[in-house]
Amino acid sequence: AYVNALQPVCPIVVQSACPGLADAVEAGKATDLSAQLAEWLIPLWQPSAPDALILGCTHYPFAAKAIETAIKTAGLSAVPLFDPAIAM
């Protein structure tokens, strides 16, 4: 849904699944996934950093700090994170 909604204003939109992240958030273990988060995030910075990340699952905002930490730890450039629930 995000891809179709954003394409008129942002022609390049990339989706990436994070299997297990929602379960980790529910179990209170999102911070334990720093290596896995980096593995999911690094490809999104190829060939260049994205302009932003949209946290496209209702669970993901609860992992925002862990995501920001994983970005920093992996040496990736910081980008804004958007919680779509707030935008609604």
PDB file of C-alpha atoms in Angstrom:
ATOM      1  CA  ALA A   1       0.000   0.000   0.000  1.00  0.00           C
ATOM      2  CA  TYR A   2       2.820   2.432   0.830  1.00  0.00           C
ATOM      3  CA  VAL A   3       4.521   1.906  -2.505  1.00  0.00           C
ATOM      4  CA  ASN A   4       1.430   2.865  -4.507  1.00  0.00           C
ATOM      5  CA  ALA A   5       0.650   5.830  -2.282  1.00  0.00           C
ATOM      6  CA  LEU A   6       4.197   7.203  -2.396  1.00  0.00           C
ATOM      7  CA  GLN A   7       5.097   6.640  -6.045  1.00  0.00           C
ATOM      8  CA  PRO A   8       3.541   9.915  -7.293  1.00  0.00           C
ATOM      9  CA  VAL A   9       5.868  11.928  -5.033  1.00  0.00           C
ATOM     10  CA  CYS A  10       8.746   9.476  -4.636  1.00  0.00           C
ATOM     11  CA  PRO A  11       9.395   7.358  -7.722  1.00  0.00           C
ATOM     12  CA  ILE A  12      11.811   4.991  -5.975  1.00  0.00           C
ATOM     13  CA  VAL A  13      10.252   3.132  -3.064  1.00  0.00           C
ATOM     14  CA  VAL A  14      11.833  -0.052  -1.740  1.00  0.00           C
ATOM     15  CA  GLN A  15      10.085  -2.483   0.583  1.00  0.00           C
ATOM     16  CA  SER A  16      11.986  -4.773   2.904  1.00  0.00           C
ATOM     17  CA  ALA A  17      10.578  -7.425   5.194  1.00  0.00           C
ATOM     18  CA  CYS A  18      11.985  -7.934   8.680  1.00  0.00           C
ATOM     19  CA  PRO A  19      10.833 -11.441   9.576  1.00  0.00           C
ATOM     20  CA  GLY A  20      10.695 -11.976  13.317  1.00  0.00           C
ATOM     21  CA  LEU A  21      10.934  -8.310  14.301  1.00  0.00           C
ATOM     22  CA  ALA A  22       7.262  -8.018  15.276  1.00  0.00           C
ATOM     23  CA  ASP A  23       7.565 -11.178  17.392  1.00  0.00           C
ATOM     24  CA  ALA A  24      10.704  -9.790  19.065  1.00  0.00           C
ATOM     25  CA  VAL A  25       8.884  -6.535  19.867  1.00  0.00           C
ATOM     26  CA  GLU A  26       6.006  -8.473  21.423  1.00  0.00           C
ATOM     27  CA  ALA A  27       8.497 -10.476  23.496  1.00  0.00           C
ATOM     28  CA  GLY A  28      10.327  -7.296  24.555  1.00  0.00           C
ATOM     29  CA  LYS A  29      13.487  -8.449  22.798  1.00  0.00           C
ATOM     30  CA  ALA A  30      13.855  -6.006  19.889  1.00  0.00           C
ATOM     31  CA  THR A  31      17.153  -4.746  21.297  1.00  0.00           C
ATOM     32  CA  ASP A  32      18.533  -8.301  21.116  1.00  0.00           C
ATOM     33  CA  LEU A  33      18.271  -8.199  17.329  1.00  0.00           C
ATOM     34  CA  SER A  34      20.978  -5.626  16.573  1.00  0.00           C
ATOM     35  CA  ALA A  35      22.940  -7.965  14.276  1.00  0.00           C
ATOM     36  CA  GLN A  36      19.768  -9.078  12.506  1.00  0.00           C
ATOM     37  CA  LEU A  37      18.582  -5.475  12.149  1.00  0.00           C
ATOM     38  CA  ALA A  38      21.887  -4.527  10.536  1.00  0.00           C
ATOM     39  CA  GLU A  39      21.530  -7.457   8.136  1.00  0.00           C
ATOM     40  CA  TRP A  40      18.083  -6.212   7.096  1.00  0.00           C
ATOM     41  CA  LEU A  41      19.128  -2.558   6.895  1.00  0.00           C
ATOM     42  CA  ILE A  42      22.491  -2.621   5.117  1.00  0.00           C
ATOM     43  CA  PRO A  43      21.037  -3.609   1.699  1.00  0.00           C
ATOM     44  CA  LEU A  44      18.687  -0.616   1.876  1.00  0.00           C
ATOM     45  CA  TRP A  45      21.741   1.676   1.825  1.00  0.00           C
ATOM     46  CA  GLN A  46      22.919   0.207  -1.505  1.00  0.00           C
ATOM     47  CA  PRO A  47      23.805   1.888  -3.774  1.00  0.00           C
ATOM     48  CA  SER A  48      23.125   4.941  -1.599  1.00  0.00           C
ATOM     49  CA  ALA A  49      21.356   5.816   1.632  1.00  0.00           C
ATOM     50  CA  PRO A  50      17.581   6.107   1.537  1.00  0.00           C
ATOM     51  CA  ASP A  51      15.976   9.466   2.207  1.00  0.00           C
ATOM     52  CA  ALA A  52      13.936   7.950   5.047  1.00  0.00           C
ATOM     53  CA  LEU A  53      12.596   4.721   6.536  1.00  0.00           C
ATOM     54  CA  ILE A  54       8.882   4.207   6.993  1.00  0.00           C
ATOM     55  CA  LEU A  55       8.162   1.848   9.860  1.00  0.00           C
ATOM     56  CA  GLY A  56       5.491  -0.030   7.938  1.00  0.00           C
ATOM     57  CA  CYS A  57       4.278  -2.340  10.694  1.00  0.00           C
ATOM     58  CA  THR A  58       2.453  -1.304  13.846  1.00  0.00           C
ATOM     59  CA  HIS A  59       5.117  -3.102  15.893  1.00  0.00           C
ATOM     60  CA  TYR A  60       8.153  -1.418  14.328  1.00  0.00           C
ATOM     61  CA  PRO A  61       7.892   1.970  16.084  1.00  0.00           C
ATOM     62  CA  PHE A  62       8.487   0.089  19.343  1.00  0.00           C
ATOM     63  CA  ALA A  63      11.833  -0.994  17.856  1.00  0.00           C
ATOM     64  CA  ALA A  64      12.750   2.485  16.579  1.00  0.00           C
ATOM     65  CA  LYS A  65      15.576   2.985  19.105  1.00  0.00           C
ATOM     66  CA  ALA A  66      17.000  -0.451  18.267  1.00  0.00           C
ATOM     67  CA  ILE A  67      16.763   0.366  14.551  1.00  0.00           C
ATOM     68  CA  GLU A  68      18.538   3.703  15.056  1.00  0.00           C
ATOM     69  CA  THR A  69      21.247   1.966  17.101  1.00  0.00           C
ATOM     70  CA  ALA A  70      21.707  -0.727  14.442  1.00  0.00           C
ATOM     71  CA  ILE A  71      22.045   1.955  11.747  1.00  0.00           C
ATOM     72  CA  LYS A  72      24.720   3.748  13.777  1.00  0.00           C
ATOM     73  CA  THR A  73      26.548   0.555  14.769  1.00  0.00           C
ATOM     74  CA  ALA A  74      26.635  -0.630  11.145  1.00  0.00           C
ATOM     75  CA  GLY A  75      28.232   2.690  10.143  1.00  0.00           C
ATOM     76  CA  LEU A  76      25.275   3.692   7.990  1.00  0.00           C
ATOM     77  CA  SER A  77      24.258   7.308   7.580  1.00  0.00           C
ATOM     78  CA  ALA A  78      21.372   8.382   9.796  1.00  0.00           C
ATOM     79  CA  VAL A  79      17.974   8.846   8.176  1.00  0.00           C
ATOM     80  CA  PRO A  80      14.628   9.920   9.602  1.00  0.00           C
ATOM     81  CA  LEU A  81      12.264   7.164  10.728  1.00  0.00           C
ATOM     82  CA  PHE A  82       8.569   7.695  10.097  1.00  0.00           C
ATOM     83  CA  ASP A  83       5.823   6.070  12.133  1.00  0.00           C
ATOM     84  CA  PRO A  84       2.847   5.918   9.755  1.00  0.00           C
ATOM     85  CA  ALA A  85       0.398   5.833  12.668  1.00  0.00           C
ATOM     86  CA  ILE A  86       1.475   9.357  13.617  1.00  0.00           C
ATOM     87  CA  ALA A  87       1.127  10.515  10.008  1.00  0.00           C
ATOM     88  CA  MET A  88      -2.448   9.255   9.887  1.00  0.00           C
TER      89      MET A  88
END
